[in-house]
Short mmCIF file of C-alpha atoms and ligand atoms in Angstrom, two decimals:
data_model
loop_
_atom_site.label_atom_id
_atom_site.label_comp_id
_atom_site.label_asym_id
_atom_site.label_seq_id
_atom_site.Cartn_x
_atom_site.Cartn_y
_atom_site.Cartn_z
CA MET A 30 109.01 136.45 75.80
CA LYS A 31 111.69 136.56 78.58
CA PRO A 32 115.14 135.73 76.96
CA PHE A 33 116.98 132.45 77.86
CA GLN A 34 119.20 132.26 80.70
CA SER A 35 120.58 129.10 81.52
CA ILE A 36 121.40 126.38 78.25
CA ALA A 37 122.69 122.92 79.00
CA VAL A 38 123.31 121.01 76.20
CA GLY A 39 124.15 116.84 76.50
CA TYR A 40 127.95 115.39 75.46
CA ASP A 41 129.50 112.56 75.13
CA GLY A 42 132.71 113.34 72.75
CA SER A 43 130.66 112.61 69.22
CA HIS A 44 130.79 115.04 66.41
CA ASP A 45 126.88 114.91 67.33
CA ALA A 46 127.83 116.16 70.50
CA THR A 47 129.96 118.55 69.12
CA VAL A 48 127.89 119.95 66.35
CA ALA A 49 125.48 120.36 69.97
CA ALA A 50 127.55 122.68 71.94
CA ARG A 51 128.60 124.87 69.59
CA TRP A 52 125.07 125.83 68.92
CA ALA A 53 124.55 126.02 72.22
CA MET A 54 127.28 128.21 72.50
CA GLU A 55 126.18 130.67 69.83
CA ALA A 56 123.13 130.97 70.85
CA ALA A 57 124.18 131.56 74.97
CA LYS A 58 126.18 134.27 73.32
CA ASP A 59 122.79 136.36 71.53
CA PHE A 60 120.96 135.53 74.82
CA GLY A 61 123.32 135.84 77.72
CA ALA A 62 122.85 132.58 78.71
CA VAL A 63 125.50 130.67 80.37
CA VAL A 64 125.93 127.13 79.01
CA THR A 65 126.34 124.14 81.62
CA ILE A 66 128.06 120.39 79.25
CA VAL A 67 126.80 117.62 80.60
CA HIS A 68 127.54 114.24 80.53
CA ALA A 69 126.18 111.64 81.89
CA THR A 70 128.46 108.74 83.74
CA GLY A 71 127.21 105.36 82.21
CA LEU A 72 126.90 102.69 83.83
CA ARG A 73 129.83 100.79 81.61
CA GLU A 74 131.74 104.14 81.76
CA HIS A 75 132.81 103.35 85.45
CA LEU A 76 134.92 100.35 83.70
CA HIS A 77 137.02 102.91 82.11
CA GLN A 78 136.30 106.33 82.61
CA GLN A 79 136.11 108.48 80.38
CA PHE A 80 135.75 112.01 81.34
CA VAL A 81 136.97 113.55 85.08
CA ALA A 82 134.29 115.65 87.07
CA ASP A 83 136.47 118.57 87.67
CA VAL A 84 138.25 118.98 84.19
CA THR A 85 136.61 120.57 81.19
CA PRO A 86 137.59 118.33 78.01
CA PRO A 87 140.79 120.95 76.36
CA GLU A 88 138.44 120.32 73.00
CA LEU A 89 135.80 121.89 74.65
CA ILE A 90 137.91 124.85 76.01
CA ALA A 91 138.87 125.15 72.17
CA LEU A 92 135.50 125.39 71.06
CA ALA A 93 134.81 128.36 73.40
CA GLN A 94 137.44 130.11 71.86
CA GLU A 95 136.86 129.43 68.15
CA CYS A 96 133.19 130.38 69.41
CA ALA A 97 134.16 133.59 70.56
CA PHE A 98 132.49 132.57 74.26
CA ASP A 99 133.69 133.28 77.79
CA GLU A 100 134.49 131.02 79.55
CA SER A 101 133.06 132.11 82.37
CA GLY A 102 130.14 131.68 81.63
CA LEU A 103 130.36 127.75 80.57
CA HIS A 104 130.02 125.29 83.30
CA TRP A 105 131.27 121.12 82.72
CA LEU A 106 129.35 118.44 84.09
CA VAL A 107 129.62 114.98 85.14
CA ALA A 108 126.71 113.36 86.14
CA ASN A 109 125.75 109.94 86.89
CA GLY A 110 123.67 107.98 85.18
CA ASP A 111 121.29 107.27 81.03
CA ALA A 112 122.26 110.44 78.92
CA CYS A 113 118.21 111.21 78.81
CA SER A 114 117.75 111.18 82.29
CA VAL A 115 120.50 112.98 82.94
CA LEU A 116 119.53 115.90 80.68
CA LEU A 117 116.11 115.74 82.24
CA ARG A 118 117.78 117.03 85.40
CA MET A 119 119.64 119.71 84.63
CA ALA A 120 115.89 121.58 84.30
CA SER A 121 115.92 121.01 87.97
CA PRO A 122 117.91 123.20 90.63
CA PRO A 123 120.47 123.82 90.67
CA ILE A 124 121.06 124.19 87.02
CA ASN A 125 117.10 124.82 86.55
CA ALA A 126 118.29 125.56 82.77
CA ASP A 127 115.46 126.85 80.59
CA MET A 128 116.42 125.24 77.62
CA LEU A 129 118.02 121.78 76.71
CA VAL A 130 120.26 121.37 73.09
CA VAL A 131 120.70 117.86 72.05
CA GLY A 132 122.77 116.35 69.49
CA SER A 133 120.70 114.48 66.68
CA ARG A 134 122.39 111.33 67.31
CA GLY A 135 124.56 110.19 70.01
CA GLU A 136 127.08 107.44 69.29
CA GLY A 137 126.56 103.97 67.01
CA LYS A 138 122.71 104.75 67.07
CA ARG A 139 120.15 103.63 64.38
CA GLU A 140 118.12 106.52 61.76
CA GLY A 141 115.04 106.65 61.98
CA LEU A 142 114.06 104.21 65.43
CA LEU A 143 112.12 106.16 67.60
CA LEU A 144 113.88 103.50 70.48
CA GLY A 145 117.65 104.79 71.10
CA SER A 146 117.45 108.21 70.44
CA THR A 147 118.03 111.17 73.01
CA SER A 148 117.03 113.60 71.79
CA LEU A 149 113.52 112.05 70.61
CA GLU A 150 113.90 110.73 74.76
CA VAL A 151 114.59 114.45 76.14
CA ALA A 152 111.87 116.28 73.82
CA GLU A 153 108.86 113.97 75.03
CA HIS A 154 110.30 113.48 78.92
CA ALA A 155 111.47 117.90 79.00
CA SER A 156 109.26 120.39 80.98
CA VAL A 157 111.70 123.69 78.86
CA PRO A 158 112.23 123.61 75.68
CA VAL A 159 114.06 121.32 73.94
CA VAL A 160 116.64 122.51 70.86
CA VAL A 161 117.40 118.77 68.61
CA VAL A 162 120.65 120.13 66.14
CA PRO A 163 121.14 118.47 63.22
CA SER A 164 124.45 116.66 62.63
CA SER A 165 124.89 118.84 59.62
CA TYR A 166 124.54 122.15 60.61
CA VAL A 167 126.99 124.48 60.10
CA GLU A 168 126.46 128.25 61.71
CA ASN A 169 126.25 130.97 58.83
CA MET B 27 113.86 73.39 101.61
CA VAL B 28 113.24 72.51 97.82
CA LEU B 29 115.09 75.42 95.51
CA VAL B 30 112.82 76.32 93.16
CA VAL B 31 114.70 77.94 89.75
CA ASN B 32 113.04 78.82 85.92
CA GLU B 33 114.71 76.06 83.23
CA THR B 34 116.80 77.57 81.05
CA PHE B 35 115.57 79.70 77.75
CA ASP B 36 118.36 80.47 74.97
CA ASP B 37 119.81 83.66 75.58
CA SER B 38 122.69 82.70 74.02
CA SER B 39 121.94 85.18 71.41
CA HIS B 40 121.04 88.38 73.90
CA GLU B 41 125.65 89.39 73.30
CA ASP B 42 127.19 92.42 72.57
CA ALA B 43 130.94 91.75 71.38
CA GLY B 44 132.94 92.50 74.29
CA HIS B 45 129.74 93.73 76.66
CA PRO B 46 129.98 93.11 80.60
CA GLU B 47 126.71 91.38 80.44
CA ARG B 48 126.82 88.18 79.16
CA PRO B 49 125.45 84.09 78.77
CA ASP B 50 128.42 83.59 80.41
CA ARG B 51 127.16 85.25 83.61
CA LEU B 52 123.84 82.58 83.51
CA VAL B 53 126.65 79.66 83.19
CA ALA B 54 127.59 80.85 86.71
CA ALA B 55 124.89 81.09 88.10
CA ARG B 56 123.30 77.66 86.98
CA THR B 57 127.49 76.45 88.17
CA ALA B 58 126.21 77.83 90.70
CA ILE B 59 123.15 75.74 91.18
CA ASP B 60 124.35 72.75 90.75
CA ASP B 61 127.06 72.83 93.49
CA LEU B 62 124.27 72.78 95.76
CA HIS B 63 124.36 69.20 94.90
CA LEU B 64 120.39 68.84 96.06
CA ASP B 65 119.60 66.50 93.74
CA GLU B 66 115.58 66.13 94.61
CA ASP B 67 115.49 68.53 96.24
CA LEU B 68 115.84 70.88 92.75
CA VAL B 69 112.74 71.61 91.24
CA VAL B 70 112.85 73.62 87.79
CA VAL B 71 110.07 74.69 86.57
CA PRO B 72 109.07 75.43 82.36
CA ALA B 73 110.11 78.97 81.99
CA HIS B 74 107.48 81.66 81.41
CA SER B 75 106.94 84.26 78.12
CA ALA B 76 105.62 86.77 79.76
CA THR B 77 102.46 88.12 77.65
CA ARG B 78 101.69 91.75 77.34
CA GLU B 79 98.92 91.26 79.98
CA GLU B 80 101.06 90.32 81.95
CA LEU B 81 103.93 92.78 80.83
CA VAL B 82 101.65 95.84 80.66
CA ARG B 83 100.93 96.18 85.07
CA VAL B 84 104.03 98.14 84.86
CA HIS B 85 105.24 98.86 81.35
CA ILE B 86 103.45 100.95 79.44
CA GLY B 87 102.25 99.50 75.62
CA ASN B 88 104.08 102.23 73.98
CA TYR B 89 107.08 101.02 74.48
CA LEU B 90 106.65 97.48 74.75
CA ASP B 91 105.70 97.83 71.01
CA GLU B 92 108.34 100.25 70.14
CA LEU B 93 110.70 97.87 71.70
CA SER B 94 109.53 94.73 70.12
CA ALA B 95 109.81 96.51 67.00
CA TYR B 96 113.68 97.12 67.45
CA CYS B 97 114.49 94.18 68.37
CA TYR B 98 112.86 92.54 65.42
CA SER B 99 114.21 94.91 62.91
CA GLY B 100 117.87 94.20 64.15
CA GLY B 101 118.16 95.44 67.23
CA GLY B 102 121.72 97.70 68.56
CA ASP B 103 123.07 100.26 70.76
CA ILE B 104 119.42 101.32 72.88
CA ASP B 105 121.64 104.00 74.65
CA GLN B 106 125.56 104.26 75.96
CA ASP B 107 124.71 101.20 78.12
CA THR B 108 122.09 98.80 76.34
CA TYR B 109 122.46 96.86 73.60
CA ALA B 110 119.03 95.02 71.74
CA THR B 111 119.38 91.90 69.46
CA LEU B 112 117.50 90.37 66.96
CA ASN B 113 115.94 87.90 69.92
CA SER B 114 116.33 90.35 72.90
CA PHE B 115 112.60 90.60 72.85
CA THR B 116 111.77 87.42 72.73
CA ILE B 117 114.65 86.22 75.27
CA ALA B 118 113.57 89.97 77.73
CA LYS B 119 109.89 87.88 77.93
CA TYR B 120 111.14 84.65 79.48
CA ALA B 121 113.45 87.07 81.93
CA ALA B 122 110.25 88.93 82.89
CA GLY B 123 107.41 85.94 83.01
CA SER B 124 110.25 82.97 84.85
CA GLY B 125 109.72 84.37 87.84
CA LEU B 126 106.10 84.43 87.47
CA ALA B 127 106.46 80.88 86.68
CA VAL B 128 108.40 80.46 89.73
CA ILE B 129 105.76 82.41 92.13
CA ASP B 130 103.17 79.71 91.07
CA GLU B 131 105.30 76.37 91.64
CA LEU B 132 106.01 78.42 95.08
CA GLN B 133 102.08 79.02 95.57
CA ARG B 134 100.87 75.86 95.38
CA ARG B 135 103.86 73.69 97.11
CA ASN B 136 103.57 76.61 100.70
CA ASP B 137 107.44 76.05 100.61
CA GLY B 138 110.91 76.25 98.95
CA VAL B 139 113.08 79.73 97.97
CA GLY B 140 113.05 80.21 95.04
CA PHE B 141 115.96 81.74 92.16
CA VAL B 142 115.34 83.35 88.87
CA ALA B 143 118.24 82.67 86.91
CA ALA B 144 118.07 85.44 83.82
CA ARG B 145 119.29 87.81 82.07
CA PRO B 146 118.88 90.07 80.73
CA PRO B 147 118.71 91.77 84.24
CA GLY B 148 115.33 93.81 85.10
CA HIS B 149 115.68 96.66 87.45
CA HIS B 150 116.85 99.61 85.46
CA ALA B 151 114.23 99.37 83.29
CA LEU B 152 111.55 102.24 83.02
CA ALA B 153 107.92 102.12 82.43
CA ASP B 154 108.75 103.68 79.26
CA ARG B 155 112.24 103.09 78.52
CA ALA B 156 115.44 100.46 78.83
CA MET B 157 118.67 101.51 80.33
CA GLY B 158 121.50 100.12 82.30
CA PHE B 159 121.73 97.00 80.79
CA CYS B 160 117.83 96.65 81.12
CA LEU B 161 114.81 96.10 78.49
CA LEU B 162 111.69 94.12 81.17
CA ASN B 163 111.52 94.55 84.94
CA ASN B 164 111.33 91.41 85.43
CA VAL B 165 111.47 91.57 89.48
CA ALA B 166 108.53 94.53 89.27
CA VAL B 167 106.88 92.31 86.56
CA ALA B 168 106.59 89.87 89.40
CA ALA B 169 105.72 92.02 92.28
CA ALA B 170 102.67 93.87 89.53
CA ALA B 171 101.43 89.54 89.51
CA LEU B 172 101.07 89.06 93.14
CA ARG B 173 99.73 92.91 94.08
CA SER B 174 97.05 92.02 91.71
CA GLN B 175 96.48 88.58 93.36
CA GLY B 176 95.90 90.75 96.78
CA GLU B 177 99.72 90.60 98.31
CA ARG B 178 101.20 92.88 99.61
CA VAL B 179 105.23 92.52 98.50
CA LEU B 180 108.86 93.41 99.52
CA ILE B 181 111.47 94.48 97.13
CA VAL B 182 115.16 94.14 98.88
CA ASP B 183 117.38 95.28 95.99
CA TRP B 184 121.02 94.56 96.87
CA ASP B 185 122.49 95.39 93.36
CA VAL B 186 125.66 98.01 93.83
CA HIS B 187 122.97 100.21 91.91
CA HIS B 188 120.17 101.43 92.48
CA GLY B 189 116.74 100.34 90.59
CA ASN B 190 115.78 103.60 89.92
CA GLY B 191 113.23 101.68 86.57
CA THR B 192 111.50 99.60 90.18
CA GLN B 193 111.12 102.45 92.21
CA GLN B 194 109.49 104.47 89.76
CA ILE B 195 107.46 101.60 88.87
CA PHE B 196 105.96 101.90 92.61
CA TRP B 197 106.40 105.06 93.59
CA ASP B 198 103.17 105.56 94.53
CA VAL B 199 101.76 101.53 95.66
CA PRO B 200 101.10 101.12 98.91
CA GLU B 201 100.87 97.48 98.25
CA VAL B 202 104.46 97.36 97.46
CA LEU B 203 107.50 97.98 100.04
CA TYR B 204 111.39 99.12 97.92
CA VAL B 205 114.68 98.93 99.84
CA SER B 206 117.54 99.68 97.95
CA THR B 207 121.21 99.54 99.12
CA HIS B 208 123.87 101.46 96.76
CA GLN B 209 127.09 102.65 96.14
CA TRP B 210 126.29 106.25 96.16
CA PRO B 211 127.57 108.32 93.78
CA LEU B 212 126.93 106.10 91.20
CA PHE B 213 125.28 105.34 88.22
CA PRO B 214 121.81 106.43 87.61
CA GLY B 215 122.20 108.81 89.96
CA THR B 216 118.98 107.95 92.12
CA GLY B 217 118.17 106.81 95.02
CA SER B 218 119.17 109.31 97.88
CA VAL B 219 117.80 108.73 101.32
CA ASN B 220 114.74 111.74 100.70
CA GLU B 221 113.47 110.00 97.83
CA VAL B 222 110.54 108.00 100.32
CA GLY B 223 107.81 107.38 97.65
CA GLY B 224 104.68 109.27 96.51
CA ARG B 225 101.73 111.00 98.06
CA HIS B 226 99.67 108.03 98.87
CA ALA B 227 103.17 106.08 99.00
CA THR B 228 105.23 107.71 101.44
CA ASP B 229 107.13 105.55 103.21
CA ARG B 230 107.27 102.29 101.01
CA THR B 231 110.26 103.49 99.63
CA VAL B 232 113.26 103.02 101.50
CA ASN B 233 117.08 104.18 99.90
CA ILE B 234 120.58 103.59 101.81
CA PRO B 235 123.22 105.26 99.04
CA LEU B 236 126.28 103.91 100.90
CA PRO B 237 129.93 105.45 100.13
CA PRO B 238 132.96 103.55 98.26
CA GLY B 239 134.68 100.90 100.10
CA ALA B 240 131.55 100.02 102.58
CA THR B 241 131.81 96.65 103.49
CA GLY B 242 129.02 94.00 104.25
CA ASP B 243 128.64 94.78 108.36
CA ILE B 244 127.72 98.34 106.91
CA VAL B 245 124.82 96.92 104.01
CA ARG B 246 123.21 95.00 106.64
CA ARG B 247 123.42 98.03 109.28
CA GLY B 248 121.82 99.74 106.93
CA ILE B 249 118.78 96.97 106.09
CA ASP B 250 117.87 96.53 109.69
CA GLU B 251 117.87 99.38 110.73
CA MET B 252 116.46 102.17 108.05
CA ALA B 253 114.52 99.31 106.74
CA GLY B 254 113.37 97.03 109.15
CA PRO B 255 111.40 98.90 111.76
CA VAL B 256 109.54 100.14 108.49
CA ILE B 257 109.71 95.90 106.75
CA ASP B 258 108.07 95.70 110.66
CA ALA B 259 105.40 97.37 110.28
CA PHE B 260 104.78 97.38 106.04
CA ASP B 261 104.11 93.00 107.02
CA PRO B 262 104.86 91.61 103.44
CA THR B 263 103.46 88.23 102.44
CA TRP B 264 105.83 88.12 100.12
CA VAL B 265 109.99 88.78 99.69
CA LEU B 266 111.24 89.81 96.29
CA VAL B 267 115.17 90.38 96.00
CA SER B 268 116.97 91.53 93.48
CA ALA B 269 119.36 89.54 94.07
CA GLY B 270 122.76 91.32 92.06
CA PHE B 271 126.18 90.78 92.96
CA ASP B 272 127.91 93.58 91.77
CA ALA B 273 128.93 94.80 95.30
CA HIS B 274 131.25 91.82 95.45
CA ARG B 275 134.46 93.49 96.27
CA GLU B 276 135.84 91.95 93.24
CA ASP B 277 133.28 93.11 91.06
CA PRO B 278 134.85 95.77 88.30
CA MET B 279 132.01 97.92 87.97
CA ALA B 280 131.89 99.50 91.91
CA ASP B 281 133.66 99.58 94.90
CA LEU B 282 131.61 98.64 97.34
CA ARG B 283 134.03 95.32 99.39
CA LEU B 284 131.54 92.49 99.98
CA THR B 285 132.29 89.51 100.10
CA SER B 286 130.60 85.85 99.12
CA GLY B 287 129.74 85.90 103.26
CA ASP B 288 127.70 89.34 103.40
CA PHE B 289 125.66 87.83 100.55
CA ALA B 290 124.74 84.34 102.85
CA LEU B 291 124.18 86.61 106.08
CA MET B 292 122.04 89.17 103.48
CA ALA B 293 120.37 86.22 101.84
CA ARG B 294 119.73 84.81 105.61
CA GLY B 295 118.25 87.94 106.75
CA VAL B 296 115.71 88.75 104.25
CA SER B 297 114.58 85.02 104.51
CA ASP B 298 113.47 86.06 107.78
CA TYR B 299 111.47 89.02 106.82
CA ALA B 300 109.05 86.33 104.90
CA PRO B 301 106.30 85.61 107.07
CA GLN B 302 106.39 81.42 105.74
CA PRO B 303 107.88 79.21 103.39
CA GLY B 304 107.75 79.31 99.91
CA ARG B 305 107.43 83.46 99.77
CA LEU B 306 110.79 84.34 99.20
CA VAL B 307 111.93 84.45 95.24
CA MET B 308 115.08 86.11 94.26
CA PHE B 309 116.20 87.61 90.46
CA LEU B 310 119.56 87.53 89.20
CA GLU B 311 120.75 91.15 89.00
CA GLY B 312 123.80 92.44 88.51
CA GLY B 313 127.29 90.61 88.74
CA TYR B 314 129.94 90.74 86.30
CA ASP B 315 132.86 88.74 87.87
CA LEU B 316 132.29 85.23 86.87
CA ASP B 317 133.77 84.00 89.89
CA ALA B 318 132.59 86.40 92.74
CA LEU B 319 129.01 85.62 90.91
CA ARG B 320 128.99 81.79 91.09
CA SER B 321 130.06 82.31 94.54
CA SER B 322 128.08 84.72 95.67
CA ILE B 323 125.10 83.02 94.19
CA HIS B 324 125.94 79.69 95.92
CA ALA B 325 126.21 81.51 99.17
CA SER B 326 122.59 83.54 98.84
CA LEU B 327 121.21 79.87 98.17
CA SER B 328 122.74 78.02 100.52
CA ALA B 329 121.80 80.25 103.00
CA ALA B 330 117.54 81.21 102.32
CA LEU B 331 118.30 76.88 102.17
CA GLY B 332 119.26 77.17 105.81
CA GLN B 333 122.58 75.44 104.97
CA THR B 334 125.70 76.74 106.48
CA TYR B 335 128.47 78.61 104.35
CA ASP B 336 131.94 78.52 104.68
CA GLY B 337 133.17 79.86 101.58
CA GLU B 338 134.27 83.38 102.29
CA SER B 339 134.19 85.45 105.49
CA PRO B 340 131.87 88.68 105.46
CA SER B 341 133.35 92.05 105.53
CA ASN B 342 133.75 94.78 107.78
CA GLY B 343 135.31 97.93 108.89
CA GLY B 344 134.80 99.87 106.05
CA PRO B 345 133.34 103.40 106.06
CA GLY B 346 129.08 103.95 106.15
CA THR B 347 128.82 103.72 110.09
CA GLU B 348 128.84 107.40 110.99
CA GLN B 349 126.58 107.99 108.28
CA ILE B 350 123.58 105.29 108.65
CA GLU B 351 122.11 107.32 112.06
CA ARG B 352 122.25 110.75 109.41
CA MET B 353 120.56 108.91 106.71
CA ARG B 354 118.03 107.58 109.84
CA GLN B 355 116.99 111.24 111.02
CA ALA B 356 117.04 112.88 107.02
CA ARG B 357 114.81 109.94 106.26
CA ARG B 358 112.53 110.78 109.06
CA SER B 359 112.62 114.95 108.42
CA THR B 360 111.57 113.87 104.98
CA ILE B 361 108.58 111.88 105.69
CA GLU B 362 107.13 114.87 108.09
CA LEU B 363 107.64 117.94 105.79
CA LEU B 364 105.86 115.63 103.83
CA HIS B 365 103.07 114.40 106.08
CA THR B 366 102.59 118.54 107.14
CA SER B 367 102.71 119.66 104.11
CA ASP B 368 99.84 116.92 103.66
CA ASP B 369 98.14 117.97 106.43
CA GLU B 370 98.11 121.72 105.66
CA GLU B 371 96.53 121.02 102.22
CA SER B 372 93.27 118.97 103.31
CA THR B 373 92.93 122.16 106.08
CA ARG B 374 93.08 124.69 103.14
ZN1 ZN C 402 124.32 96.84 88.76
#
């Protein structure tokens, strides 16, 4: 199997997204892949701009250092859309992700329901493998 | 000319504290209608709850089952923007069905203009997914019903956001022409000029993305110059409008600079595309500043009914003029390219 070269991970600042980003960086080290951390700018975000396009959030830089992941292989992307559509788009040019990574639940989601689960929606529609990282996951 | 509107249904329990898509929006819409003082020229038809048969023309059955189960188990956040409550599925079915009731009445009269005052809005709702405040795609349900009767339907979407759901649903459907003006880049990230429709419906999607700060003159030029010839060739038998009012300069959700006077001119413009009276229906989509929403709905309905509107003047002078010719050319080359690759395929 060809090693994965481009991993995209959805990020909304939540605990679950952070766990997913950490897994993506650890995996990317093994594969020698680049990591694109993508934030979906939803409809309401226009009211209170939270993430800025050109500035990688400091907590992600700190996370990369913690994982000893080379920052030159870390890309930050802010894209318009809902979390599911934005992550799915990462499998197309210019990112061409060959693996998508999501946390198991974003902020404010209810357990045990299909609807409202970005991870399941992404898994259902994706054209490349999807990794869903459980929120309790700790690398050992 | 009469105005045909849907009877109000109780939408008060589709709300989420602090969320901009809120019940007060419909109060503003009703005030706008009252301000027209139409008396016996106002026709109110009973609200209609869309049946499963009417909904599955645009949504997949599994999605309807999931949404219904999700709501009846108490609802919750569907994504970062979109919420549902216990009653949301019931309310959304009224929103999706009321357009059909308004259309029935217009067909009976062969006269008048329709306005569907309903929420939640619909144009972001995909065949199999809720998003962008939308659960069921109201305008699409209406267009699909008309299509099943053999009609050719023009949908003009002047909401400030691209109607990705409507575009997706009719992507490859030659009997529906989808025209959208929207700010770009902006949520939901779709709506580039190169998105022109699927293989069986090349040319049936017209996207007119506009830069932040664009004024009404540019939006109207975009519609006239980019969509006008396509609409004339399509020769619609019905005109539906995804009438969002969040392109108004006071709206907090985006950065276009339109006034209510612009909406009056646009409403006049779309009326001209209807082949006869009784073939134009506007559907409320976005619009989150209540004063702007009220005045813009009032302006649009006045103009569509042929009254003069003397509120805010139309706006002009914003950026984007030089972009229109470039967009027109980009669209033309995309279509030519698609036709060429089709020809190559067929000669192979
Ligand atoms: Zn909108």
